Amino acid sequence: MVEYTTDVQRATVNANVLRVRSGPGTEYAIVDNLMKSEEIFISTIKGEWCKISLEEKWLSKNFLDFK
């Protein structure tokens, strides 16, 4: 049986404004901002960086609260 789903984790932004980057590090370009209390779904965690599911957008996990 083939699975077509990806496991994700739900998280909430705990910073006033969280910069979203094009890759897992501060050397990558800022592509978006998220505001405090926004809920997001994380598909990948790479070190201290989390990837928003189904997108090539990354955030620092230091500014997320996981459910």
PDB file of N, CA, C, O and CB in Angstrom:
ATOM      1  N   MET A   1       0.840  -1.177   0.000  1.00  0.00           N
ATOM      2  CA  MET A   1       0.000   0.000   0.000  1.00  0.00           C
ATOM      3  C   MET A   1       0.892   1.249   0.000  1.00  0.00           C
ATOM      4  O   MET A   1       1.852   1.330   0.766  1.00  0.00           O
ATOM      5  CB  MET A   1      -0.960  -0.007   1.224  1.00  0.00           C
ATOM      6  N   VAL A   2       0.578   2.197  -0.840  1.00  0.00           N
ATOM      7  CA  VAL A   2       1.345   3.433  -0.949  1.00  0.00           C
ATOM      8  C   VAL A   2       0.662   4.521  -0.142  1.00  0.00           C
ATOM      9  O   VAL A   2      -0.551   4.710  -0.244  1.00  0.00           O
ATOM     10  CB  VAL A   2       1.499   3.865  -2.427  1.00  0.00           C
ATOM     11  N   GLU A   3       1.443   5.243   0.667  1.00  0.00           N
ATOM     12  CA  GLU A   3       0.894   6.357   1.436  1.00  0.00           C
ATOM     13  C   GLU A   3       1.114   7.652   0.697  1.00  0.00           C
ATOM     14  O   GLU A   3       2.184   7.882   0.134  1.00  0.00           O
ATOM     15  CB  GLU A   3       1.523   6.427   2.828  1.00  0.00           C
ATOM     16  N   TYR A   4       0.097   8.505   0.697  1.00  0.00           N
ATOM     17  CA  TYR A   4       0.177   9.808   0.037  1.00  0.00           C
ATOM     18  C   TYR A   4       0.096  10.951   1.027  1.00  0.00           C
ATOM     19  O   TYR A   4      -0.189  12.089   0.651  1.00  0.00           O
ATOM     20  CB  TYR A   4      -0.924   9.944  -0.989  1.00  0.00           C
ATOM     21  N   THR A   5       0.341  10.656   2.272  1.00  0.00           N
ATOM     22  CA  THR A   5       0.290  11.696   3.294  1.00  0.00           C
ATOM     23  C   THR A   5       1.657  11.854   3.934  1.00  0.00           C
ATOM     24  O   THR A   5       2.493  10.951   3.891  1.00  0.00           O
ATOM     25  CB  THR A   5      -0.772  11.368   4.361  1.00  0.00           C
ATOM     26  N   THR A   6       1.865  13.015   4.525  1.00  0.00           N
ATOM     27  CA  THR A   6       3.096  13.308   5.246  1.00  0.00           C
ATOM     28  C   THR A   6       2.732  13.618   6.687  1.00  0.00           C
ATOM     29  O   THR A   6       1.793  14.373   6.940  1.00  0.00           O
ATOM     30  CB  THR A   6       3.876  14.495   4.592  1.00  0.00           C
ATOM     31  N   ASP A   7       3.462  13.045   7.632  1.00  0.00           N
ATOM     32  CA  ASP A   7       3.231  13.385   9.034  1.00  0.00           C
ATOM     33  C   ASP A   7       3.643  14.821   9.270  1.00  0.00           C
ATOM     34  O   ASP A   7       4.702  15.257   8.819  1.00  0.00           O
ATOM     35  CB  ASP A   7       4.004  12.434   9.978  1.00  0.00           C
ATOM     36  N   VAL A   8       2.802  15.555   9.980  1.00  0.00           N
ATOM     37  CA  VAL A   8       3.110  16.947  10.301  1.00  0.00           C
ATOM     38  C   VAL A   8       2.911  17.177  11.785  1.00  0.00           C
ATOM     39  O   VAL A   8       2.205  16.426  12.459  1.00  0.00           O
ATOM     40  CB  VAL A   8       2.231  17.917   9.478  1.00  0.00           C
ATOM     41  N   GLN A   9       3.549  18.237  12.287  1.00  0.00           N
ATOM     42  CA  GLN A   9       3.358  18.666  13.664  1.00  0.00           C
ATOM     43  C   GLN A   9       2.732  20.048  13.626  1.00  0.00           C
ATOM     44  O   GLN A   9       3.088  20.877  12.788  1.00  0.00           O
ATOM     45  CB  GLN A   9       4.705  18.669  14.465  1.00  0.00           C
ATOM     46  N   ARG A  10       1.806  20.293  14.531  1.00  0.00           N
ATOM     47  CA  ARG A  10       1.182  21.606  14.633  1.00  0.00           C
ATOM     48  C   ARG A  10       1.999  22.464  15.597  1.00  0.00           C
ATOM     49  O   ARG A  10       2.440  21.986  16.642  1.00  0.00           O
ATOM     50  CB  ARG A  10      -0.301  21.489  15.107  1.00  0.00           C
ATOM     51  N   ALA A  11       2.194  23.720  15.242  1.00  0.00           N
ATOM     52  CA  ALA A  11       2.939  24.646  16.101  1.00  0.00           C
ATOM     53  C   ALA A  11       2.294  26.026  16.034  1.00  0.00           C
ATOM     54  O   ALA A  11       1.585  26.353  15.082  1.00  0.00           O
ATOM     55  CB  ALA A  11       4.438  24.718  15.678  1.00  0.00           C
ATOM     56  N   THR A  12       2.555  26.830  17.065  1.00  0.00           N
ATOM     57  CA  THR A  12       2.044  28.195  17.134  1.00  0.00           C
ATOM     58  C   THR A  12       3.229  29.147  17.265  1.00  0.00           C
ATOM     59  O   THR A  12       4.153  28.892  18.037  1.00  0.00           O
ATOM     60  CB  THR A  12       1.046  28.370  18.329  1.00  0.00           C
ATOM     61  N   VAL A  13       3.200  30.228  16.518  1.00  0.00           N
ATOM     62  CA  VAL A  13       4.262  31.242  16.568  1.00  0.00           C
ATOM     63  C   VAL A  13       4.202  31.943  17.915  1.00  0.00           C
ATOM     64  O   VAL A  13       3.131  32.378  18.338  1.00  0.00           O
ATOM     65  CB  VAL A  13       4.122  32.274  15.398  1.00  0.00           C
ATOM     66  N   ASN A  14       5.360  32.059  18.608  1.00  0.00           N
ATOM     67  CA  ASN A  14       5.394  32.733  19.903  1.00  0.00           C
ATOM     68  C   ASN A  14       6.189  34.044  19.870  1.00  0.00           C
ATOM     69  O   ASN A  14       6.368  34.679  20.909  1.00  0.00           O
ATOM     70  CB  ASN A  14       5.986  31.806  20.942  1.00  0.00           C
ATOM     71  N   ALA A  15       6.665  34.455  18.698  1.00  0.00           N
ATOM     72  CA  ALA A  15       7.350  35.747  18.536  1.00  0.00           C
ATOM     73  C   ALA A  15       6.330  36.752  18.004  1.00  0.00           C
ATOM     74  O   ALA A  15       5.348  36.363  17.373  1.00  0.00           O
ATOM     75  CB  ALA A  15       8.596  35.628  17.561  1.00  0.00           C
ATOM     76  N   ASN A  16       6.556  38.043  18.256  1.00  0.00           N
ATOM     77  CA  ASN A  16       5.644  39.063  17.720  1.00  0.00           C
ATOM     78  C   ASN A  16       5.586  38.987  16.200  1.00  0.00           C
ATOM     79  O   ASN A  16       4.503  39.010  15.615  1.00  0.00           O
ATOM     80  CB  ASN A  16       6.084  40.473  18.162  1.00  0.00           C
ATOM     81  N   VAL A  17       6.744  38.897  15.563  1.00  0.00           N
ATOM     82  CA  VAL A  17       6.836  38.713  14.111  1.00  0.00           C
ATOM     83  C   VAL A  17       7.946  37.686  13.869  1.00  0.00           C
ATOM     84  O   VAL A  17       9.062  37.840  14.364  1.00  0.00           O
ATOM     85  CB  VAL A  17       7.131  40.091  13.353  1.00  0.00           C
ATOM     86  N   LEU A  18       7.632  36.649  13.111  1.00  0.00           N
ATOM     87  CA  LEU A  18       8.615  35.599  12.817  1.00  0.00           C
ATOM     88  C   LEU A  18       8.930  35.623  11.332  1.00  0.00           C
ATOM     89  O   LEU A  18       8.037  35.470  10.498  1.00  0.00           O
ATOM     90  CB  LEU A  18       8.091  34.193  13.247  1.00  0.00           C
ATOM     91  N   ARG A  19      10.186  35.812  11.008  1.00  0.00           N
ATOM     92  CA  ARG A  19      10.614  35.841   9.610  1.00  0.00           C
ATOM     93  C   ARG A  19      10.660  34.420   9.058  1.00  0.00           C
ATOM     94  O   ARG A  19      11.200  33.510   9.686  1.00  0.00           O
ATOM     95  CB  ARG A  19      11.999  36.526   9.470  1.00  0.00           C
ATOM     96  N   VAL A  20      10.095  34.256   7.898  1.00  0.00           N
ATOM     97  CA  VAL A  20      10.081  32.979   7.193  1.00  0.00           C
ATOM     98  C   VAL A  20      11.152  33.050   6.112  1.00  0.00           C
ATOM     99  O   VAL A  20      11.222  34.036   5.377  1.00  0.00           O
ATOM    100  CB  VAL A  20       8.659  32.664   6.581  1.00  0.00           C
ATOM    101  N   ARG A  21      11.976  32.030   6.006  1.00  0.00           N
ATOM    102  CA  ARG A  21      13.120  32.058   5.088  1.00  0.00           C
ATOM    103  C   ARG A  21      13.007  30.986   4.010  1.00  0.00           C
ATOM    104  O   ARG A  21      12.243  30.031   4.143  1.00  0.00           O
ATOM    105  CB  ARG A  21      14.422  31.873   5.861  1.00  0.00           C
ATOM    106  N   SER A  22      13.772  31.158   2.952  1.00  0.00           N
ATOM    107  CA  SER A  22      13.726  30.233   1.818  1.00  0.00           C
ATOM    108  C   SER A  22      14.514  28.948   2.070  1.00  0.00           C
ATOM    109  O   SER A  22      14.451  28.025   1.258  1.00  0.00           O
ATOM    110  CB  SER A  22      14.258  30.915   0.580  1.00  0.00           C
ATOM    111  N   GLY A  23      15.243  28.870   3.160  1.00  0.00           N
ATOM    112  CA  GLY A  23      16.010  27.691   3.524  1.00  0.00           C
ATOM    113  C   GLY A  23      16.275  27.672   5.013  1.00  0.00           C
ATOM    114  O   GLY A  23      15.924  28.623   5.711  1.00  0.00           O
ATOM    115  N   PRO A  24      16.892  26.599   5.520  1.00  0.00           N
ATOM    116  CA  PRO A  24      17.097  26.424   6.964  1.00  0.00           C
ATOM    117  C   PRO A  24      18.327  27.150   7.499  1.00  0.00           C
ATOM    118  O   PRO A  24      19.322  26.512   7.845  1.00  0.00           O
ATOM    119  CB  PRO A  24      17.214  24.962   7.283  1.00  0.00           C
ATOM    120  N   GLY A  25      18.265  28.485   7.570  1.00  0.00           N
ATOM    121  CA  GLY A  25      19.366  29.269   8.122  1.00  0.00           C
ATOM    122  C   GLY A  25      19.165  30.750   7.878  1.00  0.00           C
ATOM    123  O   GLY A  25      18.418  31.147   6.984  1.00  0.00           O
ATOM    124  N   THR A  26      19.839  31.571   8.683  1.00  0.00           N
ATOM    125  CA  THR A  26      19.694  33.023   8.543  1.00  0.00           C
ATOM    126  C   THR A  26      20.345  33.562   7.279  1.00  0.00           C
ATOM    127  O   THR A  26      20.094  34.705   6.895  1.00  0.00           O
ATOM    128  CB  THR A  26      20.285  33.716   9.743  1.00  0.00           C
ATOM    129  N   GLU A  27      21.179  32.754   6.625  1.00  0.00           N
ATOM    130  CA  GLU A  27      21.801  33.204   5.378  1.00  0.00           C
ATOM    131  C   GLU A  27      20.832  33.146   4.197  1.00  0.00           C
ATOM    132  O   GLU A  27      21.132  33.680   3.129  1.00  0.00           O
ATOM    133  CB  GLU A  27      23.031  32.357   5.074  1.00  0.00           C
ATOM    134  N   TYR A  28      19.677  32.507   4.375  1.00  0.00           N
ATOM    135  CA  TYR A  28      18.669  32.421   3.318  1.00  0.00           C
ATOM    136  C   TYR A  28      17.775  33.669   3.326  1.00  0.00           C
ATOM    137  O   TYR A  28      17.605  34.324   4.354  1.00  0.00           O
ATOM    138  CB  TYR A  28      17.811  31.142   3.491  1.00  0.00           C
ATOM    139  N   ALA A  29      17.224  33.971   2.181  1.00  0.00           N
ATOM    140  CA  ALA A  29      16.390  35.168   2.010  1.00  0.00           C
ATOM    141  C   ALA A  29      15.095  35.065   2.824  1.00  0.00           C
ATOM    142  O   ALA A  29      14.538  33.982   2.999  1.00  0.00           O
ATOM    143  CB  ALA A  29      16.058  35.378   0.521  1.00  0.00           C
ATOM    144  N   ILE A  30      14.633  36.220   3.317  1.00  0.00           N
ATOM    145  CA  ILE A  30      13.337  36.313   3.981  1.00  0.00           C
ATOM    146  C   ILE A  30      12.270  36.332   2.888  1.00  0.00           C
ATOM    147  O   ILE A  30      12.323  37.152   1.972  1.00  0.00           O
ATOM    148  CB  ILE A  30      13.245  37.594   4.904  1.00  0.00           C
ATOM    149  N   VAL A  31      11.298  35.419   2.991  1.00  0.00           N
ATOM    150  CA  VAL A  31      10.262  35.321   1.964  1.00  0.00           C
ATOM    151  C   VAL A  31       8.868  35.654   2.484  1.00  0.00           C
ATOM    152  O   VAL A  31       7.933  35.812   1.699  1.00  0.00           O
ATOM    153  CB  VAL A  31      10.257  33.939   1.379  1.00  0.00           C
ATOM    154  N   ASP A  32       8.726  35.759   3.807  1.00  0.00           N
ATOM    155  CA  ASP A  32       7.406  36.022   4.384  1.00  0.00           C
ATOM    156  C   ASP A  32       7.593  36.334   5.860  1.00  0.00           C
ATOM    157  O   ASP A  32       8.690  36.181   6.398  1.00  0.00           O
ATOM    158  CB  ASP A  32       6.433  34.804   4.182  1.00  0.00           C
ATOM    159  N   ASN A  33       6.533  36.766   6.506  1.00  0.00           N
ATOM    160  CA  ASN A  33       6.494  36.974   7.952  1.00  0.00           C
ATOM    161  C   ASN A  33       5.233  36.330   8.500  1.00  0.00           C
ATOM    162  O   ASN A  33       4.190  36.337   7.846  1.00  0.00           O
ATOM    163  CB  ASN A  33       6.544  38.489   8.310  1.00  0.00           C
ATOM    164  N   LEU A  34       5.329  35.772   9.702  1.00  0.00           N
ATOM    165  CA  LEU A  34       4.163  35.264  10.410  1.00  0.00           C
ATOM    166  C   LEU A  34       4.005  36.058  11.692  1.00  0.00           C
ATOM    167  O   LEU A  34       4.988  36.510  12.279  1.00  0.00           O
ATOM    168  CB  LEU A  34       4.293  33.740  10.705  1.00  0.00           C
ATOM    169  N   MET A  35       2.778  36.224  12.118  1.00  0.00           N
ATOM    170  CA  MET A  35       2.489  36.999  13.325  1.00  0.00           C
ATOM    171  C   MET A  35       2.267  36.067  14.519  1.00  0.00           C
ATOM    172  O   MET A  35       1.973  34.883  14.360  1.00  0.00           O
ATOM    173  CB  MET A  35       1.250  37.896  13.107  1.00  0.00           C
ATOM    174  N   LYS A  36       2.416  36.636  15.716  1.00  0.00           N
ATOM    175  CA  LYS A  36       2.242  35.875  16.958  1.00  0.00           C
ATOM    176  C   LYS A  36       0.876  35.191  16.972  1.00  0.00           C
ATOM    177  O   LYS A  36      -0.127  35.764  16.547  1.00  0.00           O
ATOM    178  CB  LYS A  36       2.393  36.799  18.192  1.00  0.00           C
ATOM    179  N   SER A  37       0.858  33.964  17.465  1.00  0.00           N
ATOM    180  CA  SER A  37      -0.325  33.115  17.649  1.00  0.00           C
ATOM    181  C   SER A  37      -0.806  32.445  16.366  1.00  0.00           C
ATOM    182  O   SER A  37      -1.789  31.706  16.404  1.00  0.00           O
ATOM    183  CB  SER A  37      -1.443  33.931  18.224  1.00  0.00           C
ATOM    184  N   GLU A  38      -0.141  32.680  15.222  1.00  0.00           N
ATOM    185  CA  GLU A  38      -0.532  31.970  14.008  1.00  0.00           C
ATOM    186  C   GLU A  38      -0.182  30.499  14.156  1.00  0.00           C
ATOM    187  O   GLU A  38       0.882  30.151  14.668  1.00  0.00           O
ATOM    188  CB  GLU A  38       0.159  32.575  12.758  1.00  0.00           C
ATOM    189  N   GLU A  39      -1.092  29.634  13.702  1.00  0.00           N
ATOM    190  CA  GLU A  39      -0.841  28.200  13.729  1.00  0.00           C
ATOM    191  C   GLU A  39      -0.322  27.758  12.372  1.00  0.00           C
ATOM    192  O   GLU A  39      -0.804  28.196  11.326  1.00  0.00           O
ATOM    193  CB  GLU A  39      -2.121  27.418  14.110  1.00  0.00           C
ATOM    194  N   ILE A  40       0.667  26.885  12.413  1.00  0.00           N
ATOM    195  CA  ILE A  40       1.257  26.365  11.182  1.00  0.00           C
ATOM    196  C   ILE A  40       1.469  24.868  11.333  1.00  0.00           C
ATOM    197  O   ILE A  40       1.408  24.330  12.439  1.00  0.00           O
ATOM    198  CB  ILE A  40       2.596  27.083  10.852  1.00  0.00           C
ATOM    199  N   PHE A  41       1.719  24.201  10.212  1.00  0.00           N
ATOM    200  CA  PHE A  41       1.999  22.772  10.211  1.00  0.00           C
ATOM    201  C   PHE A  41       3.429  22.562   9.725  1.00  0.00           C
ATOM    202  O   PHE A  41       3.818  23.058   8.668  1.00  0.00           O
ATOM    203  CB  PHE A  41       0.981  21.995   9.318  1.00  0.00           C
ATOM    204  N   ILE A  42       4.198  21.826  10.507  1.00  0.00           N
ATOM    205  CA  ILE A  42       5.614  21.575  10.239  1.00  0.00           C
ATOM    206  C   ILE A  42       5.767  20.159   9.695  1.00  0.00           C
ATOM    207  O   ILE A  42       5.269  19.202  10.287  1.00  0.00           O
ATOM    208  CB  ILE A  42       6.476  21.772  11.527  1.00  0.00           C
ATOM    209  N   SER A  43       6.465  20.031   8.553  1.00  0.00           N
ATOM    210  CA  SER A  43       6.668  18.706   7.964  1.00  0.00           C
ATOM    211  C   SER A  43       8.069  18.157   8.213  1.00  0.00           C
ATOM    212  O   SER A  43       8.265  16.942   8.230  1.00  0.00           O
ATOM    213  CB  SER A  43       6.405  18.760   6.478  1.00  0.00           C
ATOM    214  N   THR A  44       9.061  19.060   8.409  1.00  0.00           N
ATOM    215  CA  THR A  44      10.452  18.632   8.572  1.00  0.00           C
ATOM    216  C   THR A  44      11.128  19.499   9.618  1.00  0.00           C
ATOM    217  O   THR A  44      10.917  20.711   9.658  1.00  0.00           O
ATOM    218  CB  THR A  44      11.220  18.705   7.227  1.00  0.00           C
ATOM    219  N   ILE A  45      11.939  18.880  10.465  1.00  0.00           N
ATOM    220  CA  ILE A  45      12.782  19.628  11.396  1.00  0.00           C
ATOM    221  C   ILE A  45      14.223  19.270  11.064  1.00  0.00           C
ATOM    222  O   ILE A  45      14.593  18.096  11.043  1.00  0.00           O
ATOM    223  CB  ILE A  45      12.433  19.302  12.908  1.00  0.00           C
ATOM    224  N   LYS A  46      15.035  20.298  10.803  1.00  0.00           N
ATOM    225  CA  LYS A  46      16.447  20.115  10.449  1.00  0.00           C
ATOM    226  C   LYS A  46      17.260  20.988  11.404  1.00  0.00           C
ATOM    227  O   LYS A  46      17.382  22.197  11.206  1.00  0.00           O
ATOM    228  CB  LYS A  46      16.731  20.492   8.926  1.00  0.00           C
ATOM    229  N   GLY A  47      17.818  20.353  12.452  1.00  0.00           N
ATOM    230  CA  GLY A  47      18.533  21.121  13.474  1.00  0.00           C
ATOM    231  C   GLY A  47      17.572  22.050  14.188  1.00  0.00           C
ATOM    232  O   GLY A  47      16.586  21.604  14.775  1.00  0.00           O
ATOM    233  N   GLU A  48      17.858  23.336  14.140  1.00  0.00           N
ATOM    234  CA  GLU A  48      17.022  24.343  14.803  1.00  0.00           C
ATOM    235  C   GLU A  48      16.000  24.976  13.863  1.00  0.00           C
ATOM    236  O   GLU A  48      15.391  25.994  14.192  1.00  0.00           O
ATOM    237  CB  GLU A  48      17.896  25.426  15.397  1.00  0.00           C
ATOM    238  N   TRP A  49      15.817  24.370  12.698  1.00  0.00           N
ATOM    239  CA  TRP A  49      14.930  24.958  11.681  1.00  0.00           C
ATOM    240  C   TRP A  49      13.806  24.003  11.338  1.00  0.00           C
ATOM    241  O   TRP A  49      13.986  22.785  11.307  1.00  0.00           O
ATOM    242  CB  TRP A  49      15.717  25.318  10.410  1.00  0.00           C
ATOM    243  N   CYS A  50      12.625  24.589  11.078  1.00  0.00           N
ATOM    244  CA  CYS A  50      11.432  23.822  10.754  1.00  0.00           C
ATOM    245  C   CYS A  50      10.908  24.245   9.388  1.00  0.00           C
ATOM    246  O   CYS A  50      10.887  25.430   9.057  1.00  0.00           O
ATOM    247  CB  CYS A  50      10.347  24.008  11.835  1.00  0.00           C
ATOM    248  N   LYS A  51      10.491  23.268   8.609  1.00  0.00           N
ATOM    249  CA  LYS A  51       9.940  23.530   7.284  1.00  0.00           C
ATOM    250  C   LYS A  51       8.423  23.501   7.350  1.00  0.00           C
ATOM    251  O   LYS A  51       7.829  22.565   7.884  1.00  0.00           O
ATOM    252  CB  LYS A  51      10.459  22.503   6.255  1.00  0.00           C
ATOM    253  N   ILE A  52       7.802  24.544   6.798  1.00  0.00           N
ATOM    254  CA  ILE A  52       6.343  24.578   6.712  1.00  0.00           C
ATOM    255  C   ILE A  52       5.917  23.507   5.714  1.00  0.00           C
ATOM    256  O   ILE A  52       6.482  23.411   4.624  1.00  0.00           O
ATOM    257  CB  ILE A  52       5.818  26.002   6.284  1.00  0.00           C
ATOM    258  N   SER A  53       4.938  22.716   6.079  1.00  0.00           N
ATOM    259  CA  SER A  53       4.541  21.591   5.230  1.00  0.00           C
ATOM    260  C   SER A  53       4.133  22.045   3.833  1.00  0.00           C
ATOM    261  O   SER A  53       3.444  23.050   3.661  1.00  0.00           O
ATOM    262  CB  SER A  53       3.397  20.827   5.875  1.00  0.00           C
ATOM    263  N   LEU A  54       4.578  21.273   2.839  1.00  0.00           N
ATOM    264  CA  LEU A  54       4.257  21.455   1.425  1.00  0.00           C
ATOM    265  C   LEU A  54       4.796  22.746   0.816  1.00  0.00           C
ATOM    266  O   LEU A  54       4.393  23.105  -0.291  1.00  0.00           O
ATOM    267  CB  LEU A  54       2.784  21.417   1.249  1.00  0.00           C
ATOM    268  N   GLU A  55       5.679  23.445   1.491  1.00  0.00           N
ATOM    269  CA  GLU A  55       6.255  24.666   0.957  1.00  0.00           C
ATOM    270  C   GLU A  55       7.760  24.655   1.204  1.00  0.00           C
ATOM    271  O   GLU A  55       8.241  23.951   2.093  1.00  0.00           O
ATOM    272  CB  GLU A  55       5.597  25.916   1.594  1.00  0.00           C
ATOM    273  N   GLU A  56       8.494  25.424   0.430  1.00  0.00           N
ATOM    274  CA  GLU A  56       9.935  25.590   0.676  1.00  0.00           C
ATOM    275  C   GLU A  56      10.143  26.842   1.529  1.00  0.00           C
ATOM    276  O   GLU A  56      10.839  27.777   1.132  1.00  0.00           O
ATOM    277  CB  GLU A  56      10.739  25.695  -0.677  1.00  0.00           C
ATOM    278  N   LYS A  57       9.528  26.837   2.700  1.00  0.00           N
ATOM    279  CA  LYS A  57       9.648  27.953   3.639  1.00  0.00           C
ATOM    280  C   LYS A  57      10.068  27.376   4.987  1.00  0.00           C
ATOM    281  O   LYS A  57       9.543  26.351   5.424  1.00  0.00           O
ATOM    282  CB  LYS A  57       8.297  28.765   3.757  1.00  0.00           C
ATOM    283  N   TRP A  58      11.017  28.042   5.641  1.00  0.00           N
ATOM    284  CA  TRP A  58      11.607  27.551   6.890  1.00  0.00           C
ATOM    285  C   TRP A  58      11.522  28.609   7.970  1.00  0.00           C
ATOM    286  O   TRP A  58      11.538  29.805   7.680  1.00  0.00           O
ATOM    287  CB  TRP A  58      13.066  27.134   6.677  1.00  0.00           C
ATOM    288  N   LEU A  59      11.429  28.156   9.254  1.00  0.00           N
ATOM    289  CA  LEU A  59      11.395  29.050  10.410  1.00  0.00           C
ATOM    290  C   LEU A  59      12.268  28.474  11.511  1.00  0.00           C
ATOM    291  O   LEU A  59      12.510  27.268  11.569  1.00  0.00           O
ATOM    292  CB  LEU A  59       9.943  29.260  10.915  1.00  0.00           C
ATOM    293  N   SER A  60      12.733  29.354  12.379  1.00  0.00           N
ATOM    294  CA  SER A  60      13.495  28.907  13.544  1.00  0.00           C
ATOM    295  C   SER A  60      12.541  28.280  14.548  1.00  0.00           C
ATOM    296  O   SER A  60      11.528  28.885  14.900  1.00  0.00           O
ATOM    297  CB  SER A  60      14.280  30.085  14.189  1.00  0.00           C
ATOM    298  N   LYS A  61      12.853  27.066  15.016  1.00  0.00           N
ATOM    299  CA  LYS A  61      11.960  26.423  15.981  1.00  0.00           C
ATOM    300  C   LYS A  61      12.027  27.073  17.367  1.00  0.00           C
ATOM    301  O   LYS A  61      11.202  26.775  18.231  1.00  0.00           O
ATOM    302  CB  LYS A  61      12.302  24.948  16.093  1.00  0.00           C
ATOM    303  N   ASN A  62      13.009  27.963  17.582  1.00  0.00           N
ATOM    304  CA  ASN A  62      13.090  28.671  18.864  1.00  0.00           C
ATOM    305  C   ASN A  62      11.904  29.589  19.090  1.00  0.00           C
ATOM    306  O   ASN A  62      11.655  30.012  20.219  1.00  0.00           O
ATOM    307  CB  ASN A  62      14.370  29.475  18.938  1.00  0.00           C
ATOM    308  N   PHE A  63      11.168  29.904  18.032  1.00  0.00           N
ATOM    309  CA  PHE A  63      10.036  30.827  18.141  1.00  0.00           C
ATOM    310  C   PHE A  63       8.704  30.127  17.893  1.00  0.00           C
ATOM    311  O   PHE A  63       7.728  30.756  17.483  1.00  0.00           O
ATOM    312  CB  PHE A  63      10.203  31.979  17.159  1.00  0.00           C
ATOM    313  N   LEU A  64       8.673  28.818  18.147  1.00  0.00           N
ATOM    314  CA  LEU A  64       7.460  28.034  17.976  1.00  0.00           C
ATOM    315  C   LEU A  64       7.139  27.274  19.247  1.00  0.00           C
ATOM    316  O   LEU A  64       8.032  26.817  19.960  1.00  0.00           O
ATOM    317  CB  LEU A  64       7.601  27.068  16.801  1.00  0.00           C
ATOM    318  N   ASP A  65       5.848  27.146  19.519  1.00  0.00           N
ATOM    319  CA  ASP A  65       5.365  26.285  20.592  1.00  0.00           C
ATOM    320  C   ASP A  65       4.675  25.104  19.923  1.00  0.00           C
ATOM    321  O   ASP A  65       3.737  25.294  19.149  1.00  0.00           O
ATOM    322  CB  ASP A  65       4.388  27.055  21.577  1.00  0.00           C
ATOM    323  N   PHE A  66       5.130  23.886  20.214  1.00  0.00           N
ATOM    324  CA  PHE A  66       4.541  22.704  19.597  1.00  0.00           C
ATOM    325  C   PHE A  66       3.393  22.188  20.448  1.00  0.00           C
ATOM    326  O   PHE A  66       3.457  22.223  21.677  1.00  0.00           O
ATOM    327  CB  PHE A  66       5.598  21.607  19.399  1.00  0.00           C
ATOM    328  N   LYS A  67       2.365  21.718  19.805  1.00  0.00           N
ATOM    329  CA  LYS A  67       1.163  21.217  20.478  1.00  0.00           C
ATOM    330  C   LYS A  67       1.344  19.769  20.867  1.00  0.00           C
ATOM    331  O   LYS A  67       0.440  19.167  21.445  1.00  0.00           O
ATOM    332  CB  LYS A  67      -0.072  21.373  19.583  1.00  0.00           C
TER     333      LYS A  67
END
